[in-house]
Coordinates of C-alpha atoms in Angstrom, one line a residue:
X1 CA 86.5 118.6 141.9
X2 CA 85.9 120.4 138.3
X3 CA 86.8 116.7 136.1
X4 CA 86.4 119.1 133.1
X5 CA 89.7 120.7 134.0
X6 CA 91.4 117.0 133.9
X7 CA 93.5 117.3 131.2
X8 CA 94.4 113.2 131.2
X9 CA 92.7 109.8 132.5
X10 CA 95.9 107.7 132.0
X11 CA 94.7 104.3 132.3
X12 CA 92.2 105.4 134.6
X13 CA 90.4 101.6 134.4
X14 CA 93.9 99.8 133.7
X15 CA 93.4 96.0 134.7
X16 CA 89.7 96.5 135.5
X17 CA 89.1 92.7 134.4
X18 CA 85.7 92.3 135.4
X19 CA 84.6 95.2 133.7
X20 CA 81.9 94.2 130.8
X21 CA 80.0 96.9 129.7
X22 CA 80.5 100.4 129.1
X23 CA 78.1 103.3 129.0
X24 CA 77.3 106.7 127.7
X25 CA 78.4 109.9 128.4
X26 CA 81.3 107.8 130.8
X27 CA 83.7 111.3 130.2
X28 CA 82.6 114.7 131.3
X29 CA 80.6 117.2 129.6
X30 CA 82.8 119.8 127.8
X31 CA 86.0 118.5 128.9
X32 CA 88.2 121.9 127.5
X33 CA 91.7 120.6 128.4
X34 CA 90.8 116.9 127.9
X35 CA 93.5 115.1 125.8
X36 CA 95.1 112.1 126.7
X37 CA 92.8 108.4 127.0
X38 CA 96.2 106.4 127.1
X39 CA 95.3 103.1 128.2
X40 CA 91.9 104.0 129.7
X41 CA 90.5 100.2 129.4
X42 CA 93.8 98.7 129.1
X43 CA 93.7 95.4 129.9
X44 CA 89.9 95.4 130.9
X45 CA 89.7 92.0 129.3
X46 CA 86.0 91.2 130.1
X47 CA 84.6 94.2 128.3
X48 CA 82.2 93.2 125.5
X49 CA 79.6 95.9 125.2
X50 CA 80.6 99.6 124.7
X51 CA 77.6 102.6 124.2
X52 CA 77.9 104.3 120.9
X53 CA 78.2 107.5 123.2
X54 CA 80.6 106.4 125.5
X55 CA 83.2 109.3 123.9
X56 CA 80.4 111.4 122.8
X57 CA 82.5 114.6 124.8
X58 CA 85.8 113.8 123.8
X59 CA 86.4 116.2 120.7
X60 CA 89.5 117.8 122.4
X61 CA 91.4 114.1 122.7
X62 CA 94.9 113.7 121.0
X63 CA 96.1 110.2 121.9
X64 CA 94.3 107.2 122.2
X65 CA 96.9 104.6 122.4
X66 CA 96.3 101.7 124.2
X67 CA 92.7 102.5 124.6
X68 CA 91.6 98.9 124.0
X69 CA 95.0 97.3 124.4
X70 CA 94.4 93.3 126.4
X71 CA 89.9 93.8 125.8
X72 CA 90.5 90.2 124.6
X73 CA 86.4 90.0 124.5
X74 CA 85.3 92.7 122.4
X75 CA 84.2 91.7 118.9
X76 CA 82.8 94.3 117.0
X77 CA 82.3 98.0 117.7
X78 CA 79.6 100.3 117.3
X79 CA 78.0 103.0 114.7
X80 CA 79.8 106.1 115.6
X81 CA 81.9 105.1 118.5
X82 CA 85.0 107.3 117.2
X83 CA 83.0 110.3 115.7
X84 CA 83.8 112.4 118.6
X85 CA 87.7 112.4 118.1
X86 CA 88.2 115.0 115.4
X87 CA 91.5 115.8 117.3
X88 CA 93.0 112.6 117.8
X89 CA 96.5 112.5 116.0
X90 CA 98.1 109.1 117.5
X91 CA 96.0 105.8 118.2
X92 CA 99.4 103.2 118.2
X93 CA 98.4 99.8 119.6
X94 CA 94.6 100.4 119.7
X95 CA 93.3 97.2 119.4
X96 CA 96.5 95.5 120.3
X97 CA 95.5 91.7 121.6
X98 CA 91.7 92.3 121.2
X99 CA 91.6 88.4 119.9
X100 CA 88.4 87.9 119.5
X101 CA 87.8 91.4 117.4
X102 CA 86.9 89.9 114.0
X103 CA 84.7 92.8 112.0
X104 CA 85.7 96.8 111.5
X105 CA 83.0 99.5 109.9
X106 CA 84.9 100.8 106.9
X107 CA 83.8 104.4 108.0
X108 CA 85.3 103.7 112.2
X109 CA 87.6 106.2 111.8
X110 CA 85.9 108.5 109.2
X111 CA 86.2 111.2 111.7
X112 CA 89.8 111.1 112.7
X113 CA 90.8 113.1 110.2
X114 CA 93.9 114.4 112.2
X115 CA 95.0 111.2 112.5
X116 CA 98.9 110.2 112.9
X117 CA 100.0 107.1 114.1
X118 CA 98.8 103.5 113.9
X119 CA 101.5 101.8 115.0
X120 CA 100.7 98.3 116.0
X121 CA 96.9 99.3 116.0
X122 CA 95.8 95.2 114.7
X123 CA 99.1 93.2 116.6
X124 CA 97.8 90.1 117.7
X125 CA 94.0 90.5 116.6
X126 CA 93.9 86.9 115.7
X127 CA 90.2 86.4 114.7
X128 CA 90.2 90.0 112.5
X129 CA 91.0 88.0 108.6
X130 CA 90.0 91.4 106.5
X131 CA 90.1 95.1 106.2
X132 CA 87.3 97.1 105.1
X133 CA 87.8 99.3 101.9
X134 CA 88.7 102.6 102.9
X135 CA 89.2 102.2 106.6
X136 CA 92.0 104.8 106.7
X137 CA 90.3 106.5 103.1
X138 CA 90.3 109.8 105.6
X139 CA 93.1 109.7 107.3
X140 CA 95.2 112.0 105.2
X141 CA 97.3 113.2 107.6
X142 CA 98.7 109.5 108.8
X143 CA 102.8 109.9 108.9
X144 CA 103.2 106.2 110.7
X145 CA 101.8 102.9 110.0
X146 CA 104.8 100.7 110.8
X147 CA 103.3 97.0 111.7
X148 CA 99.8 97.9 111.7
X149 CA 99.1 94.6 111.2
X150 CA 101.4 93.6 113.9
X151 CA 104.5 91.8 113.4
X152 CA 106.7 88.7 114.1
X153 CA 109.1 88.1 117.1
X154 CA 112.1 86.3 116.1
X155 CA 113.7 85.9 119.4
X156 CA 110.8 84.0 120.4
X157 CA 109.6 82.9 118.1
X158 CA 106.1 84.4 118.3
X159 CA 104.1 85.4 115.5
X160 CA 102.0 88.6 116.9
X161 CA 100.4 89.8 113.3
X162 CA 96.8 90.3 113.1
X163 CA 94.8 86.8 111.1
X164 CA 94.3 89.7 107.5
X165 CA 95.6 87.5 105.1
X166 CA 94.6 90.1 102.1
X167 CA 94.8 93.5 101.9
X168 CA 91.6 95.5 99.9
X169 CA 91.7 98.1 97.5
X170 CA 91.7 101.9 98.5
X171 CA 92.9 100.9 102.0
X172 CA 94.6 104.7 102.0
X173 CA 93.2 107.8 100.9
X174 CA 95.7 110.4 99.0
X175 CA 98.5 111.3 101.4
X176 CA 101.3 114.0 100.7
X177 CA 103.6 113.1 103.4
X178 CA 106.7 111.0 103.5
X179 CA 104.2 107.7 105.3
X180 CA 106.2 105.2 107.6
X181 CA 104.9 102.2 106.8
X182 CA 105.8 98.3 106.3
X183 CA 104.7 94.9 107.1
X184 CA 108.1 93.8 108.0
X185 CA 107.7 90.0 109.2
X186 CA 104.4 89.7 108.7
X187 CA 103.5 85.9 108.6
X188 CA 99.7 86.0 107.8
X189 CA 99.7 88.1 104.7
X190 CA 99.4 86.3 101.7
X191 CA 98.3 88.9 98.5
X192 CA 98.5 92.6 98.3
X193 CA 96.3 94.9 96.3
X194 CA 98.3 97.1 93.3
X195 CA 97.0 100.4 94.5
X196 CA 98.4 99.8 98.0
X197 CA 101.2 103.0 97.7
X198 CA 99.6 104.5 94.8
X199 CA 98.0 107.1 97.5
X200 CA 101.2 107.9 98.7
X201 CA 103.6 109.9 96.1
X202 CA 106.1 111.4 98.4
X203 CA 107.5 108.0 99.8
X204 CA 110.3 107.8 99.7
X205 CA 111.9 104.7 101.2
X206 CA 110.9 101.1 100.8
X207 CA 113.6 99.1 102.5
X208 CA 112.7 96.1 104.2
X209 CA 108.9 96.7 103.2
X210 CA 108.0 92.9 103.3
X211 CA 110.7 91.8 104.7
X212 CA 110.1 87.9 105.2
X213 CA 106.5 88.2 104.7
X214 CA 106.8 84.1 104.1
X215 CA 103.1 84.1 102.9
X216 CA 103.1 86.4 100.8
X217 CA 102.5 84.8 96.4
X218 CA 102.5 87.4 94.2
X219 CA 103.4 91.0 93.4
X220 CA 101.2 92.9 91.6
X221 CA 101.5 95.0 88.4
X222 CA 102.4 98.4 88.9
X223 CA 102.9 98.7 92.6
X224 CA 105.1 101.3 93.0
X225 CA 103.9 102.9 90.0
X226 CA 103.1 106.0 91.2
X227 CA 105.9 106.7 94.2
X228 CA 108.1 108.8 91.5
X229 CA 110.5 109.8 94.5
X230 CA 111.2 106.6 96.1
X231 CA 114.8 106.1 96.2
X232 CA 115.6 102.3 98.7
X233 CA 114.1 98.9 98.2
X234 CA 116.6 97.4 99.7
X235 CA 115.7 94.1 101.0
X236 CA 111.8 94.9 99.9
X237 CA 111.1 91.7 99.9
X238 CA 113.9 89.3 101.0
X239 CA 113.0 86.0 102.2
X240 CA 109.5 85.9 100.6
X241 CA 109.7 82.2 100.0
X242 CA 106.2 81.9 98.9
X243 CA 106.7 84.5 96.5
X244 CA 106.0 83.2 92.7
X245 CA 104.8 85.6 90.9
X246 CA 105.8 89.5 90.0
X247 CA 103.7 91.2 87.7
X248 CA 104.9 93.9 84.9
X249 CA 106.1 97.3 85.6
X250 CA 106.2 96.7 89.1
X251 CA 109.0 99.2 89.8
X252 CA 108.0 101.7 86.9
X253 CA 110.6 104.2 86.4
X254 CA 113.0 105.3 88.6
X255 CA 115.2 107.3 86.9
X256 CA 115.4 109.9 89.5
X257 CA 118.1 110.4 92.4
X258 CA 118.4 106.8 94.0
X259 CA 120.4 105.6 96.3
X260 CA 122.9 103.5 94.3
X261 CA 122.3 100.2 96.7
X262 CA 118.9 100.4 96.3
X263 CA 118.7 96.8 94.7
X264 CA 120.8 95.4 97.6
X265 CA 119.3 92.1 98.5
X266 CA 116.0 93.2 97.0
X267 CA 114.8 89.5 96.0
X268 CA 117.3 87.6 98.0
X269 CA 116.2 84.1 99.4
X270 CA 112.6 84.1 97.9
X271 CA 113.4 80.4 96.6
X272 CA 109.7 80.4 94.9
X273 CA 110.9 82.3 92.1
X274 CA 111.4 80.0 88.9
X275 CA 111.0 83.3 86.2
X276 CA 111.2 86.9 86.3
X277 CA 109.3 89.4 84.0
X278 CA 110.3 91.3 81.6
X279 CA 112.2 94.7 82.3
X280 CA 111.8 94.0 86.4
X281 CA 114.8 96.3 87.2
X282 CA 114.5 98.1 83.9
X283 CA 113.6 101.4 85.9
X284 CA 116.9 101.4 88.0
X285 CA 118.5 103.7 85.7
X286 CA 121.0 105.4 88.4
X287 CA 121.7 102.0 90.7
X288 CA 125.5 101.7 90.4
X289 CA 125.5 98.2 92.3
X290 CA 123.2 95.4 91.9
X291 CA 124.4 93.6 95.2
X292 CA 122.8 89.9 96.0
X293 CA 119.7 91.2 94.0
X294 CA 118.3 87.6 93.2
X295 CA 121.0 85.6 96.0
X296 CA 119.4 82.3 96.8
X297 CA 116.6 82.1 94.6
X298 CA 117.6 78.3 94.3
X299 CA 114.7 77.7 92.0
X300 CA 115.2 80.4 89.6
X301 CA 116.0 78.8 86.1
X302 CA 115.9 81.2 83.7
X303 CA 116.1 85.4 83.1
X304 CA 114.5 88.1 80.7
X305 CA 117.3 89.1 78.4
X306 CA 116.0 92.8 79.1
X307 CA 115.7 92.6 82.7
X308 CA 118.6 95.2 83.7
X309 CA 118.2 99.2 83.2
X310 CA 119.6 101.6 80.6
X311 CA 122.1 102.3 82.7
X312 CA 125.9 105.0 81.5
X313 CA 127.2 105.0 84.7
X314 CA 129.7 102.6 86.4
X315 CA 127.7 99.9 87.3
X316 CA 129.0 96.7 89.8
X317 CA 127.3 93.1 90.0
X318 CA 128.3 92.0 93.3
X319 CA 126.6 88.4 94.4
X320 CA 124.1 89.3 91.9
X321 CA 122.9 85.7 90.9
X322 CA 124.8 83.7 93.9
X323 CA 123.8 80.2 94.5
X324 CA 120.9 80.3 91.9
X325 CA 122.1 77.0 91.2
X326 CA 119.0 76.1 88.8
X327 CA 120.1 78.7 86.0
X328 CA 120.6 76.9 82.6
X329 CA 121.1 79.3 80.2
X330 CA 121.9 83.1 80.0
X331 CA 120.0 85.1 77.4
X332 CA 122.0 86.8 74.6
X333 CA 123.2 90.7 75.6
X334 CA 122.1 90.1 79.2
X335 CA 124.3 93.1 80.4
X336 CA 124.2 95.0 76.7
X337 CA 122.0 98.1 78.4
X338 CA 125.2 98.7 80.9
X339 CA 128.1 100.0 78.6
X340 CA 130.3 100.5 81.7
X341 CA 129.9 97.7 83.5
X342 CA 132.9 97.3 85.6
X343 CA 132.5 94.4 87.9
X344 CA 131.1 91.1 88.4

């Protein structure tokens, strides 16, 4: 038969354990109506050598999810090995539970400029502790990046997040769409870069972004700068117990259509805290509820006397402060810059 009329090899070597190397050329010549390599080695968990030509013919190639998903023995991969998949748009759970994978070429997916989704891509890469600069620089087009780095299973108890502990600079390239991304769980990563979003000025939501990242120390200056239409951070990072310390203007200015619960929960249980900066929520000019904001910060002892918005609407403090139980004293005018406050 004609294999460059296949238009799929769907795991075509799923569970092919003993398999250890992999050659060039391994896909037809030409293959016109070639597009799907979902799962291909799946679960080929001896495989340690692959050709730099092994998908030399696979330009017409949309999804490559699961390609490597269980190839528990590769380590690195070669010059060029992705060069051939201009037209690949998803890649979700790539490299899932390649453990021993512990080095990526910044340019390895230079090529895939039409690239989608990389959902999951790093879960469970346990000996991969860094990111290249600019590893997704080219992938403009991205519109999914939930738990690239994996994530945590609190059922279980299982912690499947790729070993990155720190994120580098100019991770993304400049990307106009509304991204789906977070690191929701993640219990490896300890420090973020403060050009992380900066790439991405249509975001719009935030919610839940580090959710329990229990690692994580510090937020930077400026980090959500630049994402002018962002309108939820609710529970951004709720139940960072590492966290210590925010930097200045993290939020910049938000006065803009928001969601009025945006600050719902945003800093709740991250019992690290002892001080805030100055003018942290100063950019929340059109929240009209600040709802268990700082809840549980036990260890939080004192407040900026500026740190809520300019703010003439009716504005609610539900649970704002609950069970900060370390608070001394209150600044003078803490709530002077909301005129209509109307609960607390």
């Amino acid at each position: 038969s004609d294999l460059n009329l296949c238009p799929q090899f769907y795991r075509v070597f799923y569970g092919c354990s003993t398999m250890k190397r992999i050659g060039a050329n391994i896909f037809p010549q030409t293959p016109t109506l070639q597009t799907n390599l979902d799962g291909a080695f799946y679960g080929c968990s001896q495989l340690d050598t692959i050709d730099a030509n092994a998908f030399h013919n696979c330009t017409t190639v949309h999804y490559i999810g699961y390609l490597f998903y269980n190839c528990s023995y590769i380590r690195t991969l070669p010059t060029g090995i992705f060069d051939s998949f201009v037209g690949v748009t998803n890649a979700e759970y790539l490299f899932y539970n390649c453990s021993r994978l512990y080095s990526l070429r910044a340019d390895l997916f230079k090529e895939m400029v039409n690239l989608q989704n990389i959902s999951y891509m790093f879960g469970l890469c346990t000996s991969l502790t860094s990111l290249p600069s600019r590893l997704f620089w080219y992938n403009t087009n991205l519109t999914n990046a939930n738990r690239f780095l994996g994530y945590y299973d609190t059922y279980y108890g299982n912690n499947y997040c790729a070993a990155v502990r720190s994120l580098p600079t100019e991770l993304f390239g400049y990307n106009t769409n509304d991204i789906s991304i977070t690191f929701y769980q993640n219990r490896n990563l300890e420090s973020i870069p403060n050009d992380l979003f900066a790439n991405f000025p249509n975001k719009t939501d935030f919610s839940e972004m580090f959710y329990q990242c229990n690692k994580l120390t510090a937020i930077p200056s400026n980090l959500f700068a630049n994402n002018n239409k962002s309108y939820n951070f609710r529970r951004c990072f709720m139940y960072c117990t590492a966290l210590t310390t925010i930097g200045e203007n993290v939020f910049g200015d938000i006065n803009r259509s928001i969601d009025g619960n945006a600050t719902t929960e945003l800093f709740y249980g991250c019992t690290g805290l002892v001080s805030l900066p100055s003018a942290l929520l100063g950019g929340f000019k059109r929240v009209s509820t600040f709802t268990s904001t700082f809840r549980d910060c036990t260890n939080l002892t004192s407040l900026p006397a500026d740190l809520f918005p300019t703010n003439s609407q009716r504005v609610h403090l539900i649970n704002t402060f609950e069970n900060c139980s370390k608070i001394t004293d209150l600044p003078d005018n803490l709530f002077a810059s909301m005129p209509y406050l109307t609960g607390l």
